[in-house]
PDB file of C-alpha atoms in Angstrom:
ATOM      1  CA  UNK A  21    -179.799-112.153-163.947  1.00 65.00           C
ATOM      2  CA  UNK A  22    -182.226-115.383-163.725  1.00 79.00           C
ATOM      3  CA  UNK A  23    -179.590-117.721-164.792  1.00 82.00           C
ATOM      4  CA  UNK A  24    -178.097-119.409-161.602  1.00 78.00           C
ATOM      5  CA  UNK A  25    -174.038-119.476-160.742  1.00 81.00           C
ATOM      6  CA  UNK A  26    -172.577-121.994-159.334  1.00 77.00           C
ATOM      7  CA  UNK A  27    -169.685-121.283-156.919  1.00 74.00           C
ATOM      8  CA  UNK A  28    -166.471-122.241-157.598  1.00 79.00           C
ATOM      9  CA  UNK A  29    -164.362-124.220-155.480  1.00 75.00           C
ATOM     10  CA  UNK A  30    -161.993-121.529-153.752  1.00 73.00           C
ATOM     11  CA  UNK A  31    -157.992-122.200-153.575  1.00 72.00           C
ATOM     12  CA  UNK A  32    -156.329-122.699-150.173  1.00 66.00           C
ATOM     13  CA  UNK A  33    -154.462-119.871-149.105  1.00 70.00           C
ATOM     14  CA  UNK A  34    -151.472-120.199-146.582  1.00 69.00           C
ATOM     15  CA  UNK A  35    -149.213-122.591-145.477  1.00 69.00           C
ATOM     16  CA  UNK A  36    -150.129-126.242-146.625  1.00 70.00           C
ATOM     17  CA  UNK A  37    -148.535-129.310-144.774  1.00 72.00           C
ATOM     18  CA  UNK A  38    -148.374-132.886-145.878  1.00 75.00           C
ATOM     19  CA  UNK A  39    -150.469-135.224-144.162  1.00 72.00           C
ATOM     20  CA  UNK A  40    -149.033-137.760-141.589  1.00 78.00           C
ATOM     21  CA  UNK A  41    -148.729-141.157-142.030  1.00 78.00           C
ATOM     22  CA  UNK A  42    -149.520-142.860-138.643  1.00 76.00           C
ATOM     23  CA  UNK A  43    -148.197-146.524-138.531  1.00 80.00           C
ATOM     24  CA  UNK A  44    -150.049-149.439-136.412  1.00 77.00           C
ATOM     25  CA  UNK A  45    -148.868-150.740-133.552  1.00 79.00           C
ATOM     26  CA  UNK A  46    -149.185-154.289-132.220  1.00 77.00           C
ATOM     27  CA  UNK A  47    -150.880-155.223-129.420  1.00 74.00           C
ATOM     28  CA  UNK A  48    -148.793-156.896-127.345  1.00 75.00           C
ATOM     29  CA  UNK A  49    -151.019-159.573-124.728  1.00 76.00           C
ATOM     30  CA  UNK A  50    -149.724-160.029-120.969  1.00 78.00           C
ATOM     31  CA  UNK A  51    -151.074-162.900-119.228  1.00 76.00           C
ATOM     32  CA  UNK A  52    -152.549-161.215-116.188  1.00 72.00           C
ATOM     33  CA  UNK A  53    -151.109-161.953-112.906  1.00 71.00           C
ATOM     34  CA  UNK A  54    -152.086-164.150-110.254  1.00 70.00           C
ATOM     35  CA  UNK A  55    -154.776-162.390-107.883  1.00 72.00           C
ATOM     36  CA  UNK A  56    -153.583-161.761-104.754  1.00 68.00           C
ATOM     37  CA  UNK A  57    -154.928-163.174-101.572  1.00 69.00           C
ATOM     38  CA  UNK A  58    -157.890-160.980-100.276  1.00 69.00           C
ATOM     39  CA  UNK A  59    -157.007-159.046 -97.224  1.00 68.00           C
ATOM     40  CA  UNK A  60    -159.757-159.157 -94.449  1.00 65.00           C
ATOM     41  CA  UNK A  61    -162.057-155.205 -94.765  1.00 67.00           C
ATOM     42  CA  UNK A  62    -161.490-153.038 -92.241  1.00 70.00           C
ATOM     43  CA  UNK A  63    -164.383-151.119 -91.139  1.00 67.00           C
ATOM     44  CA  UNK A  64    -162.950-146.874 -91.290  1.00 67.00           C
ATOM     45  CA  UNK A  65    -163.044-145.106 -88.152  1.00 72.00           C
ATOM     46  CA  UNK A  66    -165.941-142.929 -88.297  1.00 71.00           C
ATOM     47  CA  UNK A  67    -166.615-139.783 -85.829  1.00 72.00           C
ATOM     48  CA  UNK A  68    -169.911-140.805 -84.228  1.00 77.00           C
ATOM     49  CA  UNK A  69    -172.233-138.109 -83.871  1.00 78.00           C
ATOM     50  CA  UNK A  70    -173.593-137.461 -80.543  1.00 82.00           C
ATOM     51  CA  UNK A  71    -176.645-135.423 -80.089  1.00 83.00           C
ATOM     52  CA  UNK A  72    -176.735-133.433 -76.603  1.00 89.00           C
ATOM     53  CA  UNK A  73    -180.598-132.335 -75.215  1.00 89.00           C
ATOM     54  CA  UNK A  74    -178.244-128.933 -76.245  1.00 92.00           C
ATOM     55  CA  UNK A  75    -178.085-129.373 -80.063  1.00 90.00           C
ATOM     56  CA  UNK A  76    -181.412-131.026 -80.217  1.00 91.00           C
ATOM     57  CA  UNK A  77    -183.064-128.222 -78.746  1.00 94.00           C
ATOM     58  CA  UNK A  78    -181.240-125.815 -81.380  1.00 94.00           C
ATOM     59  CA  UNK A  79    -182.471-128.088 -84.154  1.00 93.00           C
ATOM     60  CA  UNK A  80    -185.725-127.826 -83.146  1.00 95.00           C
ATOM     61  CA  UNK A  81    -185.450-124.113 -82.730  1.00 96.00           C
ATOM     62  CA  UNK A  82    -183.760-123.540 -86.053  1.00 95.00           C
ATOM     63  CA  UNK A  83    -186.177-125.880 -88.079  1.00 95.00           C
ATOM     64  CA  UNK A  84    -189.085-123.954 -85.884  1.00 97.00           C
ATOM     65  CA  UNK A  85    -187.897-120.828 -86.925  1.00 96.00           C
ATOM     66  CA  UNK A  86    -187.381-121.904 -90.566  1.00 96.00           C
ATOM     67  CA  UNK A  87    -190.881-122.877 -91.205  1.00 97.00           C
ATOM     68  CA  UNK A  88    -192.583-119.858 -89.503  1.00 97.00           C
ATOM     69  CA  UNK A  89    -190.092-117.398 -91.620  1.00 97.00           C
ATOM     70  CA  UNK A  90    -191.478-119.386 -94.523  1.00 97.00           C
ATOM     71  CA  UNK A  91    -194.760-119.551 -93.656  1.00 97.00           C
ATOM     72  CA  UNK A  92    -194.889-115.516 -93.166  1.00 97.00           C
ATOM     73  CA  UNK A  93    -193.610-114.878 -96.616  1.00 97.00           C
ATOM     74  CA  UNK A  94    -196.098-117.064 -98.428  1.00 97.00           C
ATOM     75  CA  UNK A  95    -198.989-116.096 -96.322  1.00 97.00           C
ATOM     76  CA  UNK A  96    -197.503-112.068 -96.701  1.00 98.00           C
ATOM     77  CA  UNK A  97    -197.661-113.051-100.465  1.00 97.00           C
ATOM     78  CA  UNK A  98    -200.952-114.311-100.863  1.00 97.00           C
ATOM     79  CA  UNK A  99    -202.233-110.848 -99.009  1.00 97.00           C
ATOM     80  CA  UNK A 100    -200.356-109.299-101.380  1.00 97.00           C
ATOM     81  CA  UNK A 101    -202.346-111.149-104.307  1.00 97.00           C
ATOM     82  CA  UNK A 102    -205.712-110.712-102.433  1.00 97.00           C
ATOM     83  CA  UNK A 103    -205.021-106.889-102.357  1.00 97.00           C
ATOM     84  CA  UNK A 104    -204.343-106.411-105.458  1.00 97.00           C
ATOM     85  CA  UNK A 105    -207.303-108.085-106.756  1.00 97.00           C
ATOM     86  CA  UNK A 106    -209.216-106.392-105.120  1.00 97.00           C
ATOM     87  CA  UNK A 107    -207.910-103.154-106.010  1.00 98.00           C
ATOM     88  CA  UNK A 108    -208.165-104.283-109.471  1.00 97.00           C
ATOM     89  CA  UNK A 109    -211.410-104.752-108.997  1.00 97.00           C
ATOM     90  CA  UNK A 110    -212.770-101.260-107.184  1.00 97.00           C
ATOM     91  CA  UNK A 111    -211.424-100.278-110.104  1.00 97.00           C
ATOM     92  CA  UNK A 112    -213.055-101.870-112.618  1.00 96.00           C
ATOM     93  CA  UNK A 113    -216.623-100.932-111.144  1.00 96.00           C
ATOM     94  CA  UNK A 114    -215.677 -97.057-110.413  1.00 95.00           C
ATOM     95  CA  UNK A 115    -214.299 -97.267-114.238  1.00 95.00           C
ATOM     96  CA  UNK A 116    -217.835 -98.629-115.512  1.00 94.00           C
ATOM     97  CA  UNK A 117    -220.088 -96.657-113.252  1.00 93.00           C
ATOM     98  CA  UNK A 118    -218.631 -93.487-114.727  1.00 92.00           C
ATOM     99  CA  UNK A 119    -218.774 -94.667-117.916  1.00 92.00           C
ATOM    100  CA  UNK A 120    -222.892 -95.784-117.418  1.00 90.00           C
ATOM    101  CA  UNK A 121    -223.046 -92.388-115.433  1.00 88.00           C
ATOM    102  CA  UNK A 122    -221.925 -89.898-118.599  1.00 80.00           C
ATOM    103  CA  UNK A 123    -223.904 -92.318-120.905  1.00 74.00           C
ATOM    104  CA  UNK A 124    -227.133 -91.592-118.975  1.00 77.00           C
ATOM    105  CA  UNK A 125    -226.629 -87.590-118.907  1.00 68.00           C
ATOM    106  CA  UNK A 126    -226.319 -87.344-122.653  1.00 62.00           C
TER     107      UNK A 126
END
C-alpha cells in the first residue's frame, strides 16, 4: 500500500506507419533582374468632400444632440446614486432609533 508503482510504458494500439524520409533540396540562386526604370506617381483621383451650410448645420445638430442625450443619462445616473444614498441612509437612522427606542423601554 505505501510502496510506490511506477507506470509502465503503455503499447501503441492501432495502425502504425513508418516515418518519412524527407530529402533536401538545393537552393538554386537567380541573379535578380535589372530594376526597371521608375515610372513618374500618379496622384489617385480622390472624391473631394464638399461641405454645404446644409450638412454643416446637420453636424452641428447631430453632435448637439449627441452630447445633451449623453449628458441626460449621466446626470439621470448620478440622481439615481444620490437617491439611493439617501434612502440608504433614512434607513439607517429609522433602523437605529428603533433599536435605541425598545432599548430605553426595557
Amino acid at each position: 500500500m505505501f510502496k510506490p508503482k511506477v507506470p509502465t510504458m503503455p503499447q501503441p494500439t492501432g495502425l502504425i506507419t513508418r516515418p518519412t524520409v524527407v530529402e533536401p533540396t538545393a537552393v538554386v540562386q537567380r541573379t535578380p533582374p535589372s530594376p526597371a526604370p521608375l515610372a513618374v506617381p500618379t496622384t489617385a483621383a480622390r472624391p473631394t468632400v464638399q461641405l454645404t451650410p446644409g450638412a454643416v448645420v446637420a453636424l452641428v445638430g447631430g453632435g448637439t444632440a449627441v452630447v445633451l442625450v449623453v449628458g441626460a443619462v449621466l446626470v439621470s445616473m448620478l440622481l439615481a446614486v444620490a437617491v439611493t444614498g439617501a434612502s440608504v441612509a433614512i434607513c439607517g437612522l429609522v433602523i437605529r432609533s428603533l433599536i435605541t427606542s425598545a432599548d430605553q423601554h426595557r
